[in-house]
Coordinates of C-alpha atoms and ligand atoms in Angstrom, one line a residue:
M1 CA 66.6 260.3 123.6
S2 CA 68.5 262.9 125.1
Q3 CA 71.1 262.7 127.6
V4 CA 70.1 261.0 130.6
V5 CA 70.7 262.7 134.1
T6 CA 70.1 260.7 137.4
R7 CA 70.4 262.5 141.2
I8 CA 70.5 261.3 144.6
A9 CA 68.8 263.6 146.5
P10 CA 69.4 262.5 150.1
S11 CA 68.4 264.8 153.1
P12 CA 71.2 264.5 156.1
T13 CA 70.1 262.8 159.2
G14 CA 73.3 261.8 159.8
F15 CA 74.0 258.9 158.6
M16 CA 73.3 256.9 155.0
H17 CA 71.2 253.9 155.0
I18 CA 71.7 251.2 152.8
G19 CA 68.9 251.6 151.3
T20 CA 69.9 254.9 150.1
A21 CA 73.2 253.9 149.0
R22 CA 71.7 251.8 146.9
T23 CA 69.6 253.9 145.2
A24 CA 72.1 256.0 145.0
L25 CA 74.1 253.2 143.3
F26 CA 71.2 252.4 140.7
N27 CA 71.1 256.0 139.8
W28 CA 74.4 256.1 139.3
L29 CA 74.6 252.7 137.2
Y30 CA 72.0 253.8 135.5
A31 CA 73.5 257.0 134.7
R32 CA 77.3 256.0 133.8
G33 CA 76.0 253.1 131.6
R34 CA 74.4 255.0 128.9
N35 CA 77.2 258.4 128.8
G36 CA 74.5 260.1 131.3
K37 CA 74.8 262.9 134.5
F38 CA 75.0 262.1 138.0
Y39 CA 73.9 264.4 140.6
I40 CA 74.2 264.8 144.2
R41 CA 71.2 267.2 145.7
I42 CA 70.9 268.2 149.6
E43 CA 67.8 268.4 150.9
D44 CA 69.0 270.5 153.9
T45 CA 65.7 272.4 154.6
D46 CA 65.3 271.1 157.9
R47 CA 68.5 273.5 159.5
K48 CA 68.1 271.7 162.7
R49 CA 69.6 268.3 161.0
S50 CA 71.2 269.7 158.1
T51 CA 74.9 269.7 159.8
I52 CA 78.2 269.9 158.1
E53 CA 79.3 266.3 159.6
A54 CA 75.9 265.1 158.6
T55 CA 76.5 266.2 154.9
D56 CA 79.8 264.9 154.9
V57 CA 78.7 261.5 156.5
I58 CA 77.1 261.0 152.6
L59 CA 79.8 262.1 150.7
N60 CA 81.8 259.9 152.3
G61 CA 79.3 256.8 151.9
L62 CA 79.2 257.9 148.3
K63 CA 83.0 258.3 147.6
W64 CA 83.7 255.1 149.6
L65 CA 81.3 252.7 147.4
G66 CA 83.3 254.6 144.9
L67 CA 80.2 256.9 143.0
D68 CA 81.9 259.6 140.9
Y69 CA 79.4 262.6 140.3
D70 CA 79.0 265.4 138.3
G71 CA 79.0 269.2 138.9
D72 CA 78.3 270.7 142.2
I73 CA 76.8 269.3 145.6
I74 CA 73.2 271.3 145.1
S75 CA 71.8 272.5 148.1
Q76 CA 68.3 272.5 148.2
F77 CA 68.0 275.0 151.4
E78 CA 70.1 278.0 149.2
R79 CA 67.9 277.3 145.9
A80 CA 64.8 278.6 147.8
P81 CA 64.2 281.8 146.5
R82 CA 64.2 280.1 142.8
H83 CA 61.0 277.1 144.7
I84 CA 59.3 280.8 145.9
E85 CA 59.4 282.3 142.4
I86 CA 57.7 279.5 141.0
A87 CA 55.0 279.4 143.2
E88 CA 54.8 282.9 142.6
T89 CA 55.0 282.0 138.7
L90 CA 51.2 279.4 139.2
L91 CA 49.9 282.6 141.8
E92 CA 50.3 285.1 138.6
Q93 CA 48.9 282.3 135.3
G94 CA 45.8 281.9 138.4
K95 CA 47.2 278.2 138.7
A96 CA 48.1 278.7 142.3
Y97 CA 45.7 280.4 144.9
K98 CA 46.5 282.4 147.8
C99 CA 44.7 280.8 151.1
F100 CA 43.8 282.3 154.0
S101 CA 42.4 280.4 155.9
S102 CA 43.9 279.3 159.8
P103 CA 44.8 276.3 160.3
E104 CA 41.4 276.2 162.9
E105 CA 39.5 277.5 160.4
I106 CA 40.9 273.7 158.0
Q107 CA 40.5 271.7 161.3
K108 CA 37.1 272.7 162.1
F109 CA 36.3 271.5 157.9
K110 CA 37.4 268.6 158.4
N111 CA 35.5 267.6 161.6
I112 CA 32.6 268.9 160.0
A113 CA 33.0 266.1 156.6
Q114 CA 34.0 263.8 159.8
E115 CA 30.9 264.1 161.1
S116 CA 29.2 263.2 157.5
G117 CA 31.1 260.8 156.9
E118 CA 32.2 262.8 153.1
S119 CA 36.0 263.3 152.7
T120 CA 38.4 265.3 154.5
L121 CA 40.8 266.8 152.2
F122 CA 40.4 270.3 152.7
K123 CA 38.7 272.3 150.0
S124 CA 39.8 275.9 150.4
P125 CA 37.0 278.5 150.0
W126 CA 39.4 280.8 148.4
R127 CA 39.9 278.5 145.8
N128 CA 38.0 281.4 143.7
T129 CA 38.1 284.7 144.8
D130 CA 39.2 287.6 143.3
P131 CA 41.9 289.8 144.9
S132 CA 39.9 292.5 145.3
Q133 CA 38.0 290.4 148.6
H134 CA 41.7 289.2 150.1
P135 CA 42.0 290.0 154.1
D136 CA 45.6 291.3 155.1
S137 CA 46.0 288.4 157.0
P138 CA 48.6 285.5 157.3
Y139 CA 48.5 283.5 154.0
V140 CA 49.8 279.8 152.1
I141 CA 50.5 279.5 148.3
R142 CA 47.5 276.7 147.8
I143 CA 48.0 274.6 143.9
K144 CA 45.2 274.2 142.6
A145 CA 44.7 270.5 141.8
P146 CA 41.9 269.0 138.8
E147 CA 38.6 268.5 141.2
T148 CA 37.9 265.8 138.8
G149 CA 39.8 263.0 136.6
E150 CA 42.1 261.2 137.2
T151 CA 46.1 261.7 137.1
T152 CA 48.4 259.0 135.9
I153 CA 51.7 257.6 137.2
I154 CA 53.8 255.7 134.3
D155 CA 56.1 254.0 136.2
E156 CA 59.5 251.4 135.5
V157 CA 59.0 249.4 137.8
Q158 CA 55.8 249.9 140.1
G159 CA 53.8 250.1 136.3
K160 CA 51.1 251.8 135.8
I161 CA 49.1 254.1 139.1
I162 CA 45.9 255.8 138.4
I163 CA 45.0 257.8 140.9
K164 CA 41.6 259.6 140.9
N165 CA 42.0 264.2 141.4
K166 CA 38.9 263.6 143.6
Q167 CA 41.7 262.8 146.8
I168 CA 44.5 265.0 146.2
D169 CA 44.0 268.3 147.7
D170 CA 45.3 271.9 146.7
M171 CA 48.8 271.2 148.7
V172 CA 50.2 274.1 150.0
L173 CA 53.1 275.6 148.2
L174 CA 54.5 278.4 149.8
R175 CA 53.5 278.2 153.9
S176 CA 52.4 281.7 155.7
D177 CA 56.0 282.3 156.5
G178 CA 56.4 282.3 153.0
S179 CA 59.1 279.6 152.8
P180 CA 58.6 276.7 150.6
V181 CA 57.1 273.1 150.7
Y182 CA 59.6 269.8 150.1
M183 CA 57.3 269.1 147.7
L184 CA 58.0 271.6 145.2
A185 CA 60.8 272.0 146.1
V186 CA 61.6 268.1 145.1
V187 CA 60.0 269.6 141.5
V188 CA 61.7 273.0 141.1
D189 CA 64.8 271.1 141.5
D190 CA 64.7 268.1 139.8
H191 CA 63.5 270.8 136.3
D192 CA 66.5 273.3 136.7
M193 CA 68.8 270.2 137.1
G194 CA 67.5 268.4 134.2
V195 CA 66.9 265.0 135.3
T196 CA 65.7 263.0 133.0
H197 CA 64.9 259.8 135.4
V198 CA 63.6 259.9 138.9
I199 CA 65.2 256.6 140.8
R200 CA 63.9 256.8 144.0
G201 CA 62.4 255.0 146.9
D202 CA 59.1 253.2 146.6
D203 CA 58.0 255.5 149.5
H204 CA 58.1 258.7 147.7
L205 CA 55.6 257.3 145.2
N206 CA 52.6 258.7 146.7
N207 CA 54.3 261.9 146.4
A208 CA 54.7 261.2 142.5
A209 CA 51.1 262.0 141.4
R210 CA 51.1 265.3 143.9
Q211 CA 54.7 266.5 142.2
N212 CA 53.0 265.4 138.5
L213 CA 50.3 268.8 139.9
I214 CA 52.9 270.8 139.4
Y215 CA 55.0 269.5 136.4
E216 CA 51.8 269.7 134.4
A217 CA 50.7 273.2 135.8
M218 CA 53.9 274.7 134.8
E219 CA 54.0 272.8 131.0
W220 CA 57.2 271.0 132.4
N221 CA 58.3 267.0 130.5
I222 CA 57.4 265.2 133.6
P223 CA 60.9 263.3 134.2
I224 CA 60.6 259.0 134.1
Y225 CA 59.9 257.0 137.7
A226 CA 60.9 254.0 138.7
H227 CA 60.6 253.7 142.9
I228 CA 62.2 250.7 144.4
P229 CA 61.0 248.6 146.7
L230 CA 63.0 249.2 149.6
I231 CA 64.8 246.6 151.4
H232 CA 63.9 244.2 153.5
G233 CA 65.9 242.3 156.6
E234 CA 65.2 238.3 156.5
D235 CA 61.8 237.9 157.9
G236 CA 60.5 240.5 155.4
K237 CA 59.8 242.9 157.9
K238 CA 61.9 247.3 156.5
M239 CA 65.2 245.6 157.5
S240 CA 66.9 247.9 160.9
K241 CA 69.4 248.2 163.0
R242 CA 67.7 244.4 164.4
H243 CA 68.7 242.4 161.3
G244 CA 72.1 244.2 161.4
A245 CA 73.9 247.2 160.0
T246 CA 71.6 249.3 158.3
S247 CA 74.2 251.8 157.4
I248 CA 76.9 252.5 154.7
E249 CA 79.5 253.3 157.1
E250 CA 79.2 249.7 158.7
Y251 CA 80.2 248.3 156.1
E252 CA 83.1 249.6 155.0
Q253 CA 83.7 249.1 159.3
N254 CA 83.3 245.8 159.0
G255 CA 86.4 244.7 156.7
Y256 CA 83.8 244.4 153.5
P257 CA 85.2 245.8 149.7
A258 CA 84.3 248.4 148.7
S259 CA 83.5 246.2 145.6
G260 CA 81.8 243.7 146.8
V261 CA 78.8 246.1 148.5
R262 CA 78.8 247.4 145.0
N263 CA 77.8 243.7 143.6
Y264 CA 75.9 242.8 146.3
L265 CA 73.7 246.2 146.3
T266 CA 73.4 246.1 142.7
R267 CA 71.6 242.9 142.7
L268 CA 68.9 243.7 145.8
G269 CA 66.3 244.3 143.7
W270 CA 67.5 243.7 140.7
S271 CA 68.4 240.7 138.5
H272 CA 70.9 239.7 135.5
G273 CA 68.9 236.5 134.5
D274 CA 71.2 234.0 137.5
E275 CA 73.9 236.6 137.7
E276 CA 75.7 236.8 141.1
Y277 CA 78.7 237.9 140.4
F278 CA 80.0 240.7 138.1
T279 CA 82.5 243.2 138.0
D280 CA 81.9 247.0 137.7
Q281 CA 81.7 247.1 134.3
Q282 CA 79.8 244.2 133.5
A283 CA 77.3 246.0 136.5
L284 CA 77.2 249.2 133.6
E285 CA 76.7 247.2 130.3
W286 CA 73.9 245.5 132.2
F287 CA 71.5 247.3 134.5
N288 CA 68.3 248.5 133.7
L289 CA 64.5 249.7 135.0
N290 CA 63.0 246.7 133.5
N291 CA 64.6 243.4 135.5
I292 CA 63.9 245.4 138.4
G293 CA 61.8 244.1 141.0
K294 CA 58.4 244.9 142.3
S295 CA 58.0 243.3 145.7
A296 CA 60.9 244.5 148.2
A297 CA 64.0 242.1 148.6
R298 CA 65.4 240.5 151.0
F299 CA 69.1 241.8 153.1
D300 CA 70.8 237.9 152.7
F301 CA 74.7 238.6 154.6
K302 CA 75.6 235.5 153.9
K303 CA 75.4 236.3 150.2
L304 CA 77.4 239.4 150.8
Q305 CA 80.0 238.1 152.3
F306 CA 80.2 235.2 149.6
L307 CA 80.0 238.3 147.0
S308 CA 83.1 240.0 148.8
G309 CA 84.7 237.4 149.2
Q310 CA 85.0 236.8 145.2
H311 CA 85.6 240.1 144.7
I312 CA 89.1 240.2 146.9
K313 CA 89.5 237.4 145.8
N314 CA 90.0 237.8 141.8
S315 CA 90.9 241.5 143.0
E316 CA 94.4 243.3 141.1
N317 CA 96.5 242.5 143.8
A318 CA 98.1 246.3 143.4
A319 CA 94.3 247.6 143.8
L320 CA 93.8 245.1 147.2
L321 CA 97.0 246.7 148.7
H322 CA 96.3 250.2 148.3
E323 CA 92.7 248.7 150.7
T324 CA 94.1 246.9 152.9
L325 CA 96.1 249.8 153.9
K326 CA 93.4 252.0 153.6
F327 CA 91.4 250.0 156.3
L328 CA 94.5 249.4 158.4
E329 CA 95.5 253.0 158.8
K330 CA 92.0 253.9 158.9
H331 CA 90.9 251.5 161.0
N332 CA 93.6 250.4 163.1
K333 CA 95.3 253.2 163.4
T334 CA 98.0 251.2 162.1
S335 CA 100.2 252.6 159.2
L336 CA 102.6 250.2 157.9
S337 CA 106.7 250.5 157.3
E338 CA 107.7 249.7 154.3
E339 CA 109.1 246.4 154.9
K340 CA 105.8 245.1 155.4
I341 CA 104.1 246.7 153.3
K342 CA 106.5 244.4 150.6
L343 CA 105.8 241.6 152.6
L344 CA 102.0 241.9 152.4
S345 CA 102.3 242.3 149.0
S346 CA 103.2 239.8 148.1
G347 CA 102.0 237.4 150.2
L348 CA 98.3 238.6 148.8
Y349 CA 98.3 235.3 146.8
C350 CA 97.7 233.3 150.0
L351 CA 95.3 235.9 152.0
K352 CA 93.3 237.1 149.1
D353 CA 92.2 232.8 148.7
R354 CA 89.2 232.7 151.5
A355 CA 88.6 235.8 153.2
K356 CA 85.2 236.9 152.9
T357 CA 86.1 240.7 154.0
I358 CA 88.9 243.1 154.1
S359 CA 89.1 242.5 158.4
E360 CA 89.4 238.8 157.6
L361 CA 92.2 239.1 155.2
I362 CA 93.6 241.5 158.0
D363 CA 93.6 238.7 160.8
K364 CA 94.9 236.2 158.4
A365 CA 98.3 238.5 157.4
H366 CA 99.2 238.4 161.4
F367 CA 102.4 236.5 160.8
I368 CA 103.3 239.1 158.6
L369 CA 101.8 242.4 160.3
T370 CA 103.9 241.2 164.2
S371 CA 107.0 240.3 164.9
R372 CA 109.8 239.3 167.2
P373 CA 109.2 238.3 169.8
I374 CA 105.6 237.0 168.6
Q375 CA 103.6 236.5 170.9
M376 CA 101.7 233.6 171.2
S377 CA 97.5 233.2 171.5
S378 CA 97.6 229.9 174.9
D379 CA 95.7 227.6 172.0
A380 CA 99.3 228.2 170.1
N381 CA 101.2 227.9 173.0
S382 CA 100.0 224.9 173.7
S383 CA 101.6 222.7 170.4
L384 CA 105.4 224.0 171.6
D385 CA 105.6 221.4 174.5
K386 CA 108.8 219.4 174.3
E387 CA 108.6 217.0 171.5
A388 CA 107.0 220.0 169.6
L389 CA 110.5 221.6 169.9
E390 CA 112.5 218.2 170.1
M391 CA 111.1 218.4 166.0
L392 CA 111.5 222.0 165.5
G393 CA 115.3 221.7 166.7
I394 CA 115.7 218.9 164.1
L395 CA 113.8 221.2 161.4
T396 CA 115.9 224.5 162.2
P397 CA 119.3 223.5 160.6
H398 CA 118.1 221.9 157.6
L399 CA 116.2 224.5 156.6
H400 CA 119.7 227.0 156.9
N401 CA 120.7 225.4 153.1
A402 CA 117.0 224.6 151.6
T403 CA 116.3 226.2 148.2
W404 CA 113.5 227.7 149.8
T405 CA 111.4 226.5 147.1
R406 CA 107.9 225.0 148.3
E407 CA 108.7 221.4 147.0
E408 CA 112.1 221.9 149.5
L409 CA 110.0 222.9 151.9
E410 CA 107.7 220.2 152.1
Q411 CA 110.5 217.8 151.3
I412 CA 112.1 218.8 154.2
C413 CA 109.3 219.0 156.7
N414 CA 107.7 216.0 155.3
S415 CA 111.4 213.9 156.0
V416 CA 111.5 215.4 159.6
A417 CA 107.8 214.7 160.6
E418 CA 108.3 210.8 159.4
R419 CA 111.7 210.2 160.9
H420 CA 110.0 211.0 164.3
G421 CA 107.1 208.7 163.6
V422 CA 104.2 210.9 162.8
K423 CA 102.1 212.6 160.8
F424 CA 103.4 215.8 159.1
G425 CA 99.9 217.5 161.0
K426 CA 101.7 217.4 164.5
L427 CA 104.9 218.9 163.4
A428 CA 103.2 222.2 161.2
S429 CA 101.2 223.4 164.8
P430 CA 104.5 224.5 166.5
I431 CA 105.6 225.8 163.4
R432 CA 102.2 227.7 162.8
A433 CA 102.9 228.9 166.6
A434 CA 106.2 230.1 166.2
L435 CA 105.5 231.4 162.9
S436 CA 103.0 233.4 164.0
G437 CA 102.0 233.2 167.3
Q438 CA 98.5 231.7 166.2
T439 CA 96.0 228.6 165.0
K440 CA 94.4 230.2 162.4
T441 CA 97.1 231.0 159.7
P442 CA 97.6 230.3 156.1
S443 CA 100.2 227.0 154.8
V444 CA 102.9 226.6 156.7
F445 CA 104.1 226.5 153.3
D446 CA 103.0 230.0 152.1
M447 CA 104.4 231.6 155.8
M448 CA 107.9 230.0 155.6
L449 CA 107.4 231.7 151.7
V450 CA 106.9 234.6 152.3
L451 CA 108.6 235.5 155.3
G452 CA 111.8 234.7 154.0
R453 CA 114.3 232.2 155.3
N454 CA 116.2 234.5 157.8
E455 CA 112.5 235.3 159.5
T456 CA 111.1 231.9 159.5
I457 CA 114.6 230.1 160.6
A458 CA 114.7 233.5 163.6
R459 CA 111.1 232.7 164.3
L460 CA 111.4 229.0 165.1
N461 CA 115.3 229.8 167.0
N462 CA 113.1 231.9 169.5
V463 CA 110.8 229.5 170.7
Q464 CA 113.6 226.8 171.4
V465 CA 115.4 229.3 173.3
Ligands
LIG501 N1 64.7 263.2 150.3 C1 64.7 262.2 150.3 C2 64.3 260.9 150.6 O1 66.1 261.8 150.8 C3 64.3 261.6 148.4 C4 63.4 262.9 148.1 C5 63.5 262.3 146.4 O2 64.1 261.4 145.8 O3 62.4 263.1 145.5 O4 63.4 259.6 150.9

């Protein structure tokens, strides 16, 4: 088979829906897993909505998700002359015709058809007229759809769909102002781009029948279709803001790691046995069209969080550090000193374990990101009572001579607690407060190890004055 070519063809609406992101991901996986090409075509014929900013939202979403594309970004609007050329070719070949019926005449046709209980699909009186009889008035160009027989769509997900040609009207190709319609533009663009597989939302399934008419009239190869069911919320209704974040940007802002979102979205509506967690490499190897589900997938935030946590845990430290620093800069508007970056890097081992998002990881890293004097939360402050301060007073001198291994730190802390007749937890709370100003942190030993002797002692001394 020839090289696989897929594309994502978003309309710039000002935000990138999670469903568009998943469609892009499926197309990307399908192409990249087969050494194919993946293109972006911006369907920007609606000039009011098609701003540079709206296109940037889509490109940023794809970039964040890690979906690289081939060639230049294609603008559908800029290709209008080519769409017009094809409509004119079909006209010359007698496969399309000029229709001079006014909107009022069309409405009248429909009203009469409705009253007499017949099909309201418009049948133009101009379909078979001789050009010599044509008036000098505005016209549209319509395709001559077959009047009998059936149109079959073979879909990799939906199976075989048969539509009676009686149900398909002579669709307009060029409007009376000479502008091409969307349906024509899609087909011409997909053909010219060499698209072999059209993987898109099943809200476009009906369009496929009408698009096939254009392919057939031009004697072009029809691409392989895979219409994927839309994403639903947990209640089984179409995913909307009511269910949670619908734009890919929000997932980025909420700190989900791109790898976790990729894994989750791949799994959303596609399966490989019972596998839930997989790497990009596995997804590229395994992804196919056969295992896309036929019914709508339900968005499950818990699963997304679980998978995101797994991806954070399994990240290489260098990549995780990079992603965390980027997040801090972009969303927390913070850039760290060299010294803090080093500390963060050495602390990742204890931060990545149970963080479901990069923002959670950053919260856990508070003891690293903060500096003396440590600001105390009121909860943390309440653990620093008289007895606690006494214990810290005993503990601190012992730390001066410690070798700073986990074993030795544990031993010192345990013996101070024991001598004081308290459980270790009683001592851990004030240490935690002194080192971080918070009550929820990695273990006190991890914090001590990451901060090092001098900083630990300085923070412990700070709360004792
Ligand atoms: N522009 C369409 C959309 O955003 C996609 C059309 C297609 O993939 O053929 O839904």
